[in-house]
């Protein structure tokens, strides 16, 4: 989508350090981190949210990206949380499907954090 910030980041139109990328997905640090490690994993193609017909191969690539970035940051050992805000009630502010990967400190089990 031409006016989508995450499309532009994932496809290199807005220079951003990518902590992971492959043909289908990109991962980069959240601009407003809520936790010491706060990475966003996004598909390179535009989908509004997790229930916007995202192909299984894209979902698998996103899980692979999570595997890679959590190992690179070490939070695979300490624990982390993955969340995807969907729609207004969840406070989704960027309408390009993304998974928040958060860790690096003890997370509140009762808070969404992300
Ligand atoms: P959500 O509320 O789930 O839609 O989260 C959107 C997140 O995206 C929010 O934590 C801040 C982050 N974000 C918004 N714009 C940018 C940007 O231009 N660059 C980066 N790295 N993160 C962004």
mmCIF file of N, CA and C and ligand atoms in Angstrom:
data_model
loop_
_atom_site.group_PDB
_atom_site.id
_atom_site.type_symbol
_atom_site.label_atom_id
_atom_site.label_comp_id
_atom_site.label_asym_id
_atom_site.label_seq_id
_atom_site.Cartn_x
_atom_site.Cartn_y
_atom_site.Cartn_z
ATOM 1 N N UNK A 1 0.849 -1.190 0.000
ATOM 2 C CA UNK A 1 0.000 0.000 0.000
ATOM 3 C C UNK A 1 0.887 1.243 0.000
ATOM 4 N N UNK A 2 0.571 2.201 -0.853
ATOM 5 C CA UNK A 2 1.521 3.273 -1.121
ATOM 6 C C UNK A 2 1.759 4.200 0.077
ATOM 7 N N UNK A 3 0.743 4.394 0.925
ATOM 8 C CA UNK A 3 0.932 5.336 2.029
ATOM 9 C C UNK A 3 1.142 4.635 3.374
ATOM 10 N N UNK A 4 1.546 3.381 3.325
ATOM 11 C CA UNK A 4 1.714 2.604 4.564
ATOM 12 C C UNK A 4 3.164 2.651 5.030
ATOM 13 N N UNK A 5 3.369 3.108 6.268
ATOM 14 C CA UNK A 5 4.727 3.272 6.798
ATOM 15 C C UNK A 5 5.472 1.939 6.890
ATOM 16 N N UNK A 6 4.776 0.874 7.297
ATOM 17 C CA UNK A 6 5.470 -0.410 7.435
ATOM 18 C C UNK A 6 5.763 -1.039 6.071
ATOM 19 N N UNK A 7 4.941 -0.787 5.064
ATOM 20 C CA UNK A 7 5.299 -1.209 3.698
ATOM 21 C C UNK A 7 6.605 -0.534 3.294
ATOM 22 N N UNK A 8 6.704 0.752 3.581
ATOM 23 C CA UNK A 8 7.894 1.508 3.167
ATOM 24 C C UNK A 8 9.137 1.048 3.922
ATOM 25 N N UNK A 9 8.997 0.766 5.214
ATOM 26 C CA UNK A 9 10.141 0.282 5.997
ATOM 27 C C UNK A 9 10.548 -1.106 5.512
ATOM 28 N N UNK A 10 9.563 -1.985 5.357
ATOM 29 C CA UNK A 10 9.872 -3.382 5.013
ATOM 30 C C UNK A 10 10.473 -3.508 3.624
ATOM 31 N N UNK A 11 10.131 -2.568 2.754
ATOM 32 C CA UNK A 11 10.627 -2.655 1.378
ATOM 33 C C UNK A 11 11.744 -1.660 1.082
ATOM 34 N N UNK A 12 12.293 -1.054 2.138
ATOM 35 C CA UNK A 12 13.496 -0.249 2.001
ATOM 36 C C UNK A 12 13.291 1.169 1.521
ATOM 37 N N UNK A 13 12.035 1.616 1.383
ATOM 38 C CA UNK A 13 11.798 2.992 0.927
ATOM 39 C C UNK A 13 12.104 4.000 2.022
ATOM 40 N N UNK A 14 11.926 3.575 3.285
ATOM 41 C CA UNK A 14 12.337 4.414 4.422
ATOM 42 C C UNK A 14 13.504 3.691 5.077
ATOM 43 N N UNK A 15 14.709 4.282 5.021
ATOM 44 C CA UNK A 15 15.874 3.601 5.581
ATOM 45 C C UNK A 15 15.701 3.315 7.068
ATOM 46 N N UNK A 16 15.733 2.053 7.413
ATOM 47 C CA UNK A 16 15.569 1.595 8.799
ATOM 48 C C UNK A 16 16.431 0.355 8.953
ATOM 49 N N UNK A 17 17.124 0.265 10.074
ATOM 50 C CA UNK A 17 17.932 -0.940 10.296
ATOM 51 C C UNK A 17 17.010 -2.148 10.479
ATOM 52 N N UNK A 18 17.152 -3.107 9.588
ATOM 53 C CA UNK A 18 16.368 -4.332 9.719
ATOM 54 C C UNK A 18 17.183 -5.331 10.525
ATOM 55 N N UNK A 19 16.599 -5.874 11.571
ATOM 56 C CA UNK A 19 17.327 -6.853 12.386
ATOM 57 C C UNK A 19 17.187 -8.249 11.783
ATOM 58 N N UNK A 20 16.238 -8.388 10.861
ATOM 59 C CA UNK A 20 16.079 -9.641 10.110
ATOM 60 C C UNK A 20 15.258 -9.321 8.867
ATOM 61 N N UNK A 21 15.592 -10.020 7.763
ATOM 62 C CA UNK A 21 14.676 -9.994 6.627
ATOM 63 C C UNK A 21 14.905 -11.208 5.765
ATOM 64 N N UNK A 22 13.862 -11.602 5.066
ATOM 65 C CA UNK A 22 13.969 -12.602 4.000
ATOM 66 C C UNK A 22 13.013 -12.146 2.899
ATOM 67 N N UNK A 23 12.669 -13.030 1.997
ATOM 68 C CA UNK A 23 11.823 -12.611 0.864
ATOM 69 C C UNK A 23 10.437 -12.155 1.310
ATOM 70 N N UNK A 24 9.954 -12.698 2.425
ATOM 71 C CA UNK A 24 8.560 -12.486 2.814
ATOM 72 C C UNK A 24 8.364 -11.529 3.976
ATOM 73 N N UNK A 25 9.353 -11.428 4.861
ATOM 74 C CA UNK A 25 9.147 -10.646 6.084
ATOM 75 C C UNK A 25 10.351 -9.773 6.419
ATOM 76 N N UNK A 26 10.097 -8.784 7.256
ATOM 77 C CA UNK A 26 11.169 -7.945 7.796
ATOM 78 C C UNK A 26 10.927 -7.767 9.284
ATOM 79 N N UNK A 27 12.009 -7.491 10.016
ATOM 80 C CA UNK A 27 11.899 -7.226 11.450
ATOM 81 C C UNK A 27 12.795 -6.029 11.781
ATOM 82 N N UNK A 28 12.267 -5.139 12.632
ATOM 83 C CA UNK A 28 13.003 -3.932 13.003
ATOM 84 C C UNK A 28 12.587 -3.503 14.401
ATOM 85 N N UNK A 29 13.423 -2.671 15.022
ATOM 86 C CA UNK A 29 13.129 -2.230 16.393
ATOM 87 C C UNK A 29 11.945 -1.272 16.407
ATOM 88 N N UNK A 30 11.076 -1.437 17.402
ATOM 89 C CA UNK A 30 9.955 -0.520 17.583
ATOM 90 C C UNK A 30 10.502 0.874 17.926
ATOM 91 N N UNK A 31 9.909 1.905 17.321
ATOM 92 C CA UNK A 31 10.369 3.281 17.549
ATOM 93 C C UNK A 31 10.071 3.752 18.970
ATOM 94 N N UNK A 32 9.085 3.155 19.600
ATOM 95 C CA UNK A 32 8.707 3.523 20.972
ATOM 96 C C UNK A 32 8.737 2.279 21.847
ATOM 97 N N UNK A 33 9.941 1.776 22.147
ATOM 98 C CA UNK A 33 10.030 0.485 22.831
ATOM 99 C C UNK A 33 9.426 0.518 24.231
ATOM 100 N N UNK A 34 8.648 -0.507 24.534
ATOM 101 C CA UNK A 34 8.036 -0.636 25.869
ATOM 102 C C UNK A 34 8.862 -1.557 26.755
ATOM 103 N N UNK A 35 9.784 -2.261 26.146
ATOM 104 C CA UNK A 35 10.613 -3.231 26.866
ATOM 105 C C UNK A 35 12.038 -3.130 26.306
ATOM 106 N N UNK A 36 13.044 -3.626 27.042
ATOM 107 C CA UNK A 36 14.432 -3.504 26.552
ATOM 108 C C UNK A 36 14.614 -4.091 25.150
ATOM 109 N N UNK A 37 13.961 -5.212 24.882
ATOM 110 C CA UNK A 37 13.911 -5.747 23.512
ATOM 111 C C UNK A 37 12.475 -5.579 23.041
ATOM 112 N N UNK A 38 12.292 -4.842 21.962
ATOM 113 C CA UNK A 38 10.943 -4.645 21.403
ATOM 114 C C UNK A 38 11.089 -4.549 19.884
ATOM 115 N N UNK A 39 10.801 -5.667 19.265
ATOM 116 C CA UNK A 39 11.005 -5.802 17.820
ATOM 117 C C UNK A 39 9.652 -6.045 17.161
ATOM 118 N N UNK A 40 9.489 -5.455 15.989
ATOM 119 C CA UNK A 40 8.273 -5.679 15.203
ATOM 120 C C UNK A 40 8.604 -6.581 14.022
ATOM 121 N N UNK A 41 7.808 -7.620 13.845
ATOM 122 C CA UNK A 41 7.960 -8.522 12.703
ATOM 123 C C UNK A 41 6.768 -8.277 11.782
ATOM 124 N N UNK A 42 7.060 -7.964 10.521
ATOM 125 C CA UNK A 42 5.985 -7.596 9.582
ATOM 126 C C UNK A 42 6.142 -8.353 8.273
ATOM 127 N N UNK A 43 5.025 -8.634 7.599
ATOM 128 C CA UNK A 43 5.135 -9.172 6.239
ATOM 129 C C UNK A 43 5.563 -8.050 5.283
ATOM 130 N N UNK A 44 6.302 -8.387 4.235
ATOM 131 C CA UNK A 44 6.683 -7.356 3.261
ATOM 132 C C UNK A 44 5.476 -6.916 2.435
ATOM 133 N N UNK A 45 4.554 -7.849 2.198
ATOM 134 C CA UNK A 45 3.326 -7.506 1.497
ATOM 135 C C UNK A 45 2.323 -6.953 2.511
ATOM 136 N N UNK A 46 1.455 -6.090 2.025
ATOM 137 C CA UNK A 46 0.514 -5.448 2.949
ATOM 138 C C UNK A 46 -0.681 -6.331 3.290
ATOM 139 N N UNK A 47 -0.869 -6.570 4.577
ATOM 140 C CA UNK A 47 -2.100 -7.146 5.121
ATOM 141 C C UNK A 47 -2.504 -6.250 6.276
ATOM 142 N N UNK A 48 -3.784 -6.015 6.396
ATOM 143 C CA UNK A 48 -4.284 -5.090 7.432
ATOM 144 C C UNK A 48 -4.015 -5.626 8.840
ATOM 145 N N UNK A 49 -4.249 -6.921 9.006
ATOM 146 C CA UNK A 49 -4.099 -7.524 10.332
ATOM 147 C C UNK A 49 -3.976 -9.033 10.179
ATOM 148 N N UNK A 50 -3.961 -9.723 11.306
ATOM 149 C CA UNK A 50 -3.696 -11.171 11.308
ATOM 150 C C UNK A 50 -4.809 -11.973 10.633
ATOM 151 N N UNK A 51 -6.011 -11.378 10.526
ATOM 152 C CA UNK A 51 -7.122 -12.108 9.903
ATOM 153 C C UNK A 51 -7.484 -11.519 8.534
ATOM 154 N N UNK A 52 -6.460 -11.025 7.840
ATOM 155 C CA UNK A 52 -6.673 -10.431 6.514
ATOM 156 C C UNK A 52 -6.164 -11.377 5.420
ATOM 157 N N UNK A 53 -6.424 -12.678 5.612
ATOM 158 C CA UNK A 53 -6.052 -13.635 4.569
ATOM 159 C C UNK A 53 -4.559 -13.819 4.390
ATOM 160 N N UNK A 54 -3.839 -13.750 5.493
ATOM 161 C CA UNK A 54 -2.378 -13.893 5.422
ATOM 162 C C UNK A 54 -2.033 -15.355 5.073
ATOM 163 N N UNK A 55 -1.275 -15.575 3.994
ATOM 164 C CA UNK A 55 -0.962 -16.958 3.616
ATOM 165 C C UNK A 55 -0.135 -17.679 4.682
ATOM 166 N N UNK A 56 -0.323 -18.989 4.742
ATOM 167 C CA UNK A 56 0.381 -19.796 5.739
ATOM 168 C C UNK A 56 1.898 -19.645 5.614
ATOM 169 N N UNK A 57 2.394 -19.508 4.399
ATOM 170 C CA UNK A 57 3.856 -19.401 4.242
ATOM 171 C C UNK A 57 4.374 -18.077 4.829
ATOM 172 N N UNK A 58 3.545 -17.057 4.799
ATOM 173 C CA UNK A 58 3.953 -15.780 5.400
ATOM 174 C C UNK A 58 3.937 -15.896 6.926
ATOM 175 N N UNK A 59 2.903 -16.541 7.450
ATOM 176 C CA UNK A 59 2.848 -16.757 8.908
ATOM 177 C C UNK A 59 4.039 -17.594 9.366
ATOM 178 N N UNK A 60 4.368 -18.619 8.597
ATOM 179 C CA UNK A 60 5.525 -19.460 8.945
ATOM 180 C C UNK A 60 6.813 -18.642 8.902
ATOM 181 N N UNK A 61 6.925 -17.771 7.921
ATOM 182 C CA UNK A 61 8.132 -16.924 7.820
ATOM 183 C C UNK A 61 8.208 -15.965 9.000
ATOM 184 N N UNK A 62 7.063 -15.486 9.463
ATOM 185 C CA UNK A 62 7.059 -14.588 10.620
ATOM 186 C C UNK A 62 7.504 -15.337 11.874
ATOM 187 N N UNK A 63 7.028 -16.563 12.023
ATOM 188 C CA UNK A 63 7.455 -17.361 13.187
ATOM 189 C C UNK A 63 8.957 -17.653 13.096
ATOM 190 N N UNK A 64 9.437 -17.914 11.903
ATOM 191 C CA UNK A 64 10.888 -18.127 11.741
ATOM 192 C C UNK A 64 11.655 -16.853 12.137
ATOM 193 N N UNK A 65 11.150 -15.703 11.711
ATOM 194 C CA UNK A 65 11.814 -14.441 12.073
ATOM 195 C C UNK A 65 11.841 -14.261 13.592
ATOM 196 N N UNK A 66 10.741 -14.614 14.251
ATOM 197 C CA UNK A 66 10.691 -14.529 15.718
ATOM 198 C C UNK A 66 11.748 -15.450 16.321
ATOM 199 N N UNK A 67 11.857 -16.637 15.772
ATOM 200 C CA UNK A 67 12.873 -17.589 16.242
ATOM 201 C C UNK A 67 14.275 -16.976 16.141
ATOM 202 N N UNK A 68 14.566 -16.368 14.989
ATOM 203 C CA UNK A 68 15.902 -15.798 14.767
ATOM 204 C C UNK A 68 16.161 -14.614 15.701
ATOM 205 N N UNK A 69 15.224 -13.663 15.773
ATOM 206 C CA UNK A 69 15.509 -12.443 16.544
ATOM 207 C C UNK A 69 15.532 -12.699 18.050
ATOM 208 N N UNK A 70 14.739 -13.665 18.500
ATOM 209 C CA UNK A 70 14.784 -13.953 19.945
ATOM 210 C C UNK A 70 16.093 -14.651 20.312
ATOM 211 N N UNK A 71 16.601 -15.474 19.416
ATOM 212 C CA UNK A 71 17.914 -16.110 19.683
ATOM 213 C C UNK A 71 19.028 -15.075 19.615
ATOM 214 N N UNK A 72 18.955 -14.163 18.627
ATOM 215 C CA UNK A 72 20.003 -13.141 18.493
ATOM 216 C C UNK A 72 20.055 -12.214 19.691
ATOM 217 N N UNK A 73 18.909 -11.923 20.279
ATOM 218 C CA UNK A 73 18.875 -11.002 21.424
ATOM 219 C C UNK A 73 18.984 -11.724 22.760
ATOM 220 N N UNK A 74 18.891 -13.036 22.733
ATOM 221 C CA UNK A 74 19.022 -13.829 23.961
ATOM 222 C C UNK A 74 17.736 -14.008 24.731
ATOM 223 N N UNK A 75 16.650 -13.394 24.243
ATOM 224 C CA UNK A 75 15.404 -13.502 25.013
ATOM 225 C C UNK A 75 14.720 -14.854 24.829
ATOM 226 N N UNK A 76 15.250 -15.654 23.903
ATOM 227 C CA UNK A 76 14.746 -17.035 23.811
ATOM 228 C C UNK A 76 15.009 -17.778 25.119
ATOM 229 N N UNK A 77 16.059 -17.353 25.845
ATOM 230 C CA UNK A 77 16.430 -18.037 27.098
ATOM 231 C C UNK A 77 15.650 -17.498 28.290
ATOM 232 N N UNK A 78 15.372 -16.196 28.269
ATOM 233 C CA UNK A 78 14.759 -15.571 29.450
ATOM 234 C C UNK A 78 13.246 -15.491 29.353
ATOM 235 N N UNK A 79 12.745 -15.527 28.131
ATOM 236 C CA UNK A 79 11.298 -15.444 27.926
ATOM 237 C C UNK A 79 10.915 -14.171 27.198
ATOM 238 N N UNK A 80 9.818 -14.232 26.513
ATOM 239 C CA UNK A 80 9.365 -13.065 25.745
ATOM 240 C C UNK A 80 7.878 -13.206 25.468
ATOM 241 N N UNK A 81 7.303 -12.115 24.974
ATOM 242 C CA UNK A 81 5.870 -12.105 24.644
ATOM 243 C C UNK A 81 5.700 -11.651 23.201
ATOM 244 N N UNK A 82 4.795 -12.317 22.488
ATOM 245 C CA UNK A 82 4.417 -11.915 21.135
ATOM 246 C C UNK A 82 2.961 -11.503 21.158
ATOM 247 N N UNK A 83 2.693 -10.295 20.645
ATOM 248 C CA UNK A 83 1.282 -9.897 20.551
ATOM 249 C C UNK A 83 1.041 -9.179 19.227
ATOM 250 N N UNK A 84 -0.204 -9.244 18.772
ATOM 251 C CA UNK A 84 -0.594 -8.467 17.600
ATOM 252 C C UNK A 84 -1.902 -7.757 17.907
ATOM 253 N N UNK A 85 -1.838 -6.445 17.952
ATOM 254 C CA UNK A 85 -3.044 -5.654 18.191
ATOM 255 C C UNK A 85 -3.852 -5.620 16.905
ATOM 256 N N UNK A 86 -5.155 -5.844 17.041
ATOM 257 C CA UNK A 86 -6.021 -5.920 15.859
ATOM 258 C C UNK A 86 -7.242 -5.047 16.066
ATOM 259 N N UNK A 87 -7.328 -3.974 15.292
ATOM 260 C CA UNK A 87 -8.502 -3.109 15.333
ATOM 261 C C UNK A 87 -8.484 -2.089 16.465
ATOM 262 N N UNK A 88 -9.526 -1.293 16.479
ATOM 263 C CA UNK A 88 -9.593 -0.127 17.367
ATOM 264 C C UNK A 88 -9.567 -0.492 18.849
ATOM 265 N N UNK A 89 -10.360 -1.491 19.251
ATOM 266 C CA UNK A 89 -10.430 -1.824 20.671
ATOM 267 C C UNK A 89 -9.078 -2.284 21.212
ATOM 268 N N UNK A 90 -8.261 -2.856 20.341
ATOM 269 C CA UNK A 90 -6.927 -3.308 20.768
ATOM 270 C C UNK A 90 -5.893 -2.192 20.649
ATOM 271 N N UNK A 91 -6.299 -1.064 20.056
ATOM 272 C CA UNK A 91 -5.379 0.059 19.915
ATOM 273 C C UNK A 91 -4.399 -0.077 18.770
ATOM 274 N N UNK A 92 -4.781 -0.834 17.740
ATOM 275 C CA UNK A 92 -3.879 -0.949 16.585
ATOM 276 C C UNK A 92 -3.718 0.424 15.942
ATOM 277 N N UNK A 93 -2.484 0.916 15.914
ATOM 278 C CA UNK A 93 -2.253 2.259 15.384
ATOM 279 C C UNK A 93 -1.660 2.224 13.983
ATOM 280 N N UNK A 94 -0.976 1.158 13.635
ATOM 281 C CA UNK A 94 -0.438 1.003 12.275
ATOM 282 C C UNK A 94 -1.187 -0.165 11.634
ATOM 283 N N UNK A 95 -1.877 0.134 10.543
ATOM 284 C CA UNK A 95 -2.786 -0.862 9.964
ATOM 285 C C UNK A 95 -2.099 -1.697 8.891
ATOM 286 N N UNK A 96 -0.960 -2.211 9.298
ATOM 287 C CA UNK A 96 -0.194 -3.195 8.512
ATOM 288 C C UNK A 96 0.164 -4.267 9.542
ATOM 289 N N UNK A 97 -0.292 -5.486 9.299
ATOM 290 C CA UNK A 97 -0.104 -6.581 10.260
ATOM 291 C C UNK A 97 1.325 -6.606 10.811
ATOM 292 N N UNK A 98 1.445 -6.656 12.113
ATOM 293 C CA UNK A 98 2.762 -6.747 12.741
ATOM 294 C C UNK A 98 2.640 -7.501 14.057
ATOM 295 N N UNK A 99 3.691 -8.202 14.390
ATOM 296 C CA UNK A 99 3.766 -8.907 15.678
ATOM 297 C C UNK A 99 4.825 -8.213 16.526
ATOM 298 N N UNK A 100 4.412 -7.773 17.716
ATOM 299 C CA UNK A 100 5.369 -7.218 18.676
ATOM 300 C C UNK A 100 6.078 -8.392 19.358
ATOM 301 N N UNK A 101 7.400 -8.336 19.409
ATOM 302 C CA UNK A 101 8.197 -9.331 20.134
ATOM 303 C C UNK A 101 8.887 -8.580 21.266
ATOM 304 N N UNK A 102 8.481 -8.875 22.510
ATOM 305 C CA UNK A 102 8.932 -8.066 23.637
ATOM 306 C C UNK A 102 9.538 -8.899 24.741
ATOM 307 N N UNK A 103 10.646 -8.420 25.261
ATOM 308 C CA UNK A 103 11.282 -9.112 26.364
ATOM 309 C C UNK A 103 12.452 -8.300 26.890
ATOM 310 N N UNK A 104 13.283 -8.962 27.678
ATOM 311 C CA UNK A 104 14.449 -8.287 28.249
ATOM 312 C C UNK A 104 14.230 -7.829 29.671
ATOM 313 N N UNK A 105 13.045 -8.033 30.174
ATOM 314 C CA UNK A 105 12.740 -7.782 31.587
ATOM 315 C C UNK A 105 11.515 -8.628 31.939
ATOM 316 N N UNK A 106 11.222 -8.695 33.235
ATOM 317 C CA UNK A 106 10.028 -9.401 33.688
ATOM 318 C C UNK A 106 8.794 -8.669 33.178
ATOM 319 N N UNK A 107 7.913 -9.355 32.496
ATOM 320 C CA UNK A 107 6.704 -8.731 31.964
ATOM 321 C C UNK A 107 5.532 -9.000 32.905
ATOM 322 N N UNK A 108 4.668 -7.999 33.000
ATOM 323 C CA UNK A 108 3.468 -8.140 33.831
ATOM 324 C C UNK A 108 2.525 -9.152 33.177
ATOM 325 N N UNK A 109 2.214 -10.254 33.850
ATOM 326 C CA UNK A 109 1.346 -11.253 33.237
ATOM 327 C C UNK A 109 -0.068 -10.748 32.985
ATOM 328 N N UNK A 110 -0.445 -9.644 33.660
ATOM 329 C CA UNK A 110 -1.804 -9.126 33.504
ATOM 330 C C UNK A 110 -1.891 -7.930 32.559
ATOM 331 N N UNK A 111 -0.775 -7.565 31.957
ATOM 332 C CA UNK A 111 -0.782 -6.403 31.075
ATOM 333 C C UNK A 111 -0.482 -6.834 29.649
ATOM 334 N N UNK A 112 -1.055 -6.104 28.709
ATOM 335 C CA UNK A 112 -0.846 -6.425 27.291
ATOM 336 C C UNK A 112 0.569 -6.116 26.857
ATOM 337 N N UNK A 113 1.134 -5.043 27.359
ATOM 338 C CA UNK A 113 2.468 -4.553 26.991
ATOM 339 C C UNK A 113 2.705 -4.647 25.506
ATOM 340 N N UNK A 114 2.239 -3.684 24.795
ATOM 341 C CA UNK A 114 2.455 -3.651 23.362
ATOM 342 C C UNK A 114 1.256 -3.035 22.707
HETATM 343 P P1 LIG B 1 0.272 -1.023 17.280
HETATM 344 O O1 LIG B 1 -0.293 -0.159 18.349
HETATM 345 O O2 LIG B 1 0.154 -2.491 17.625
HETATM 346 O O3 LIG B 1 -0.297 -0.685 15.912
HETATM 347 O O4 LIG B 1 1.825 -0.713 17.260
HETATM 348 C C1 LIG B 1 2.490 0.071 16.324
HETATM 349 C C2 LIG B 1 3.904 0.209 16.787
HETATM 350 O O5 LIG B 1 4.674 0.690 15.704
HETATM 351 C C3 LIG B 1 4.126 1.181 17.934
HETATM 352 O O6 LIG B 1 4.635 0.460 19.050
HETATM 353 C C4 LIG B 1 5.160 2.178 17.431
HETATM 354 C C5 LIG B 1 5.683 1.530 16.186
HETATM 355 N N1 LIG B 1 5.989 2.450 15.096
HETATM 356 C C6 LIG B 1 5.133 3.334 14.533
HETATM 357 N N2 LIG B 1 5.741 3.992 13.521
HETATM 358 C C7 LIG B 1 7.010 3.498 13.450
HETATM 359 C C8 LIG B 1 8.112 3.779 12.607
HETATM 360 O O7 LIG B 1 8.073 4.615 11.705
HETATM 361 N N3 LIG B 1 9.255 3.065 12.843
HETATM 362 C C9 LIG B 1 9.335 2.114 13.823
HETATM 363 N N4 LIG B 1 10.500 1.480 13.951
HETATM 364 N N5 LIG B 1 8.301 1.828 14.628
HETATM 365 C C10 LIG B 1 7.164 2.513 14.449
#
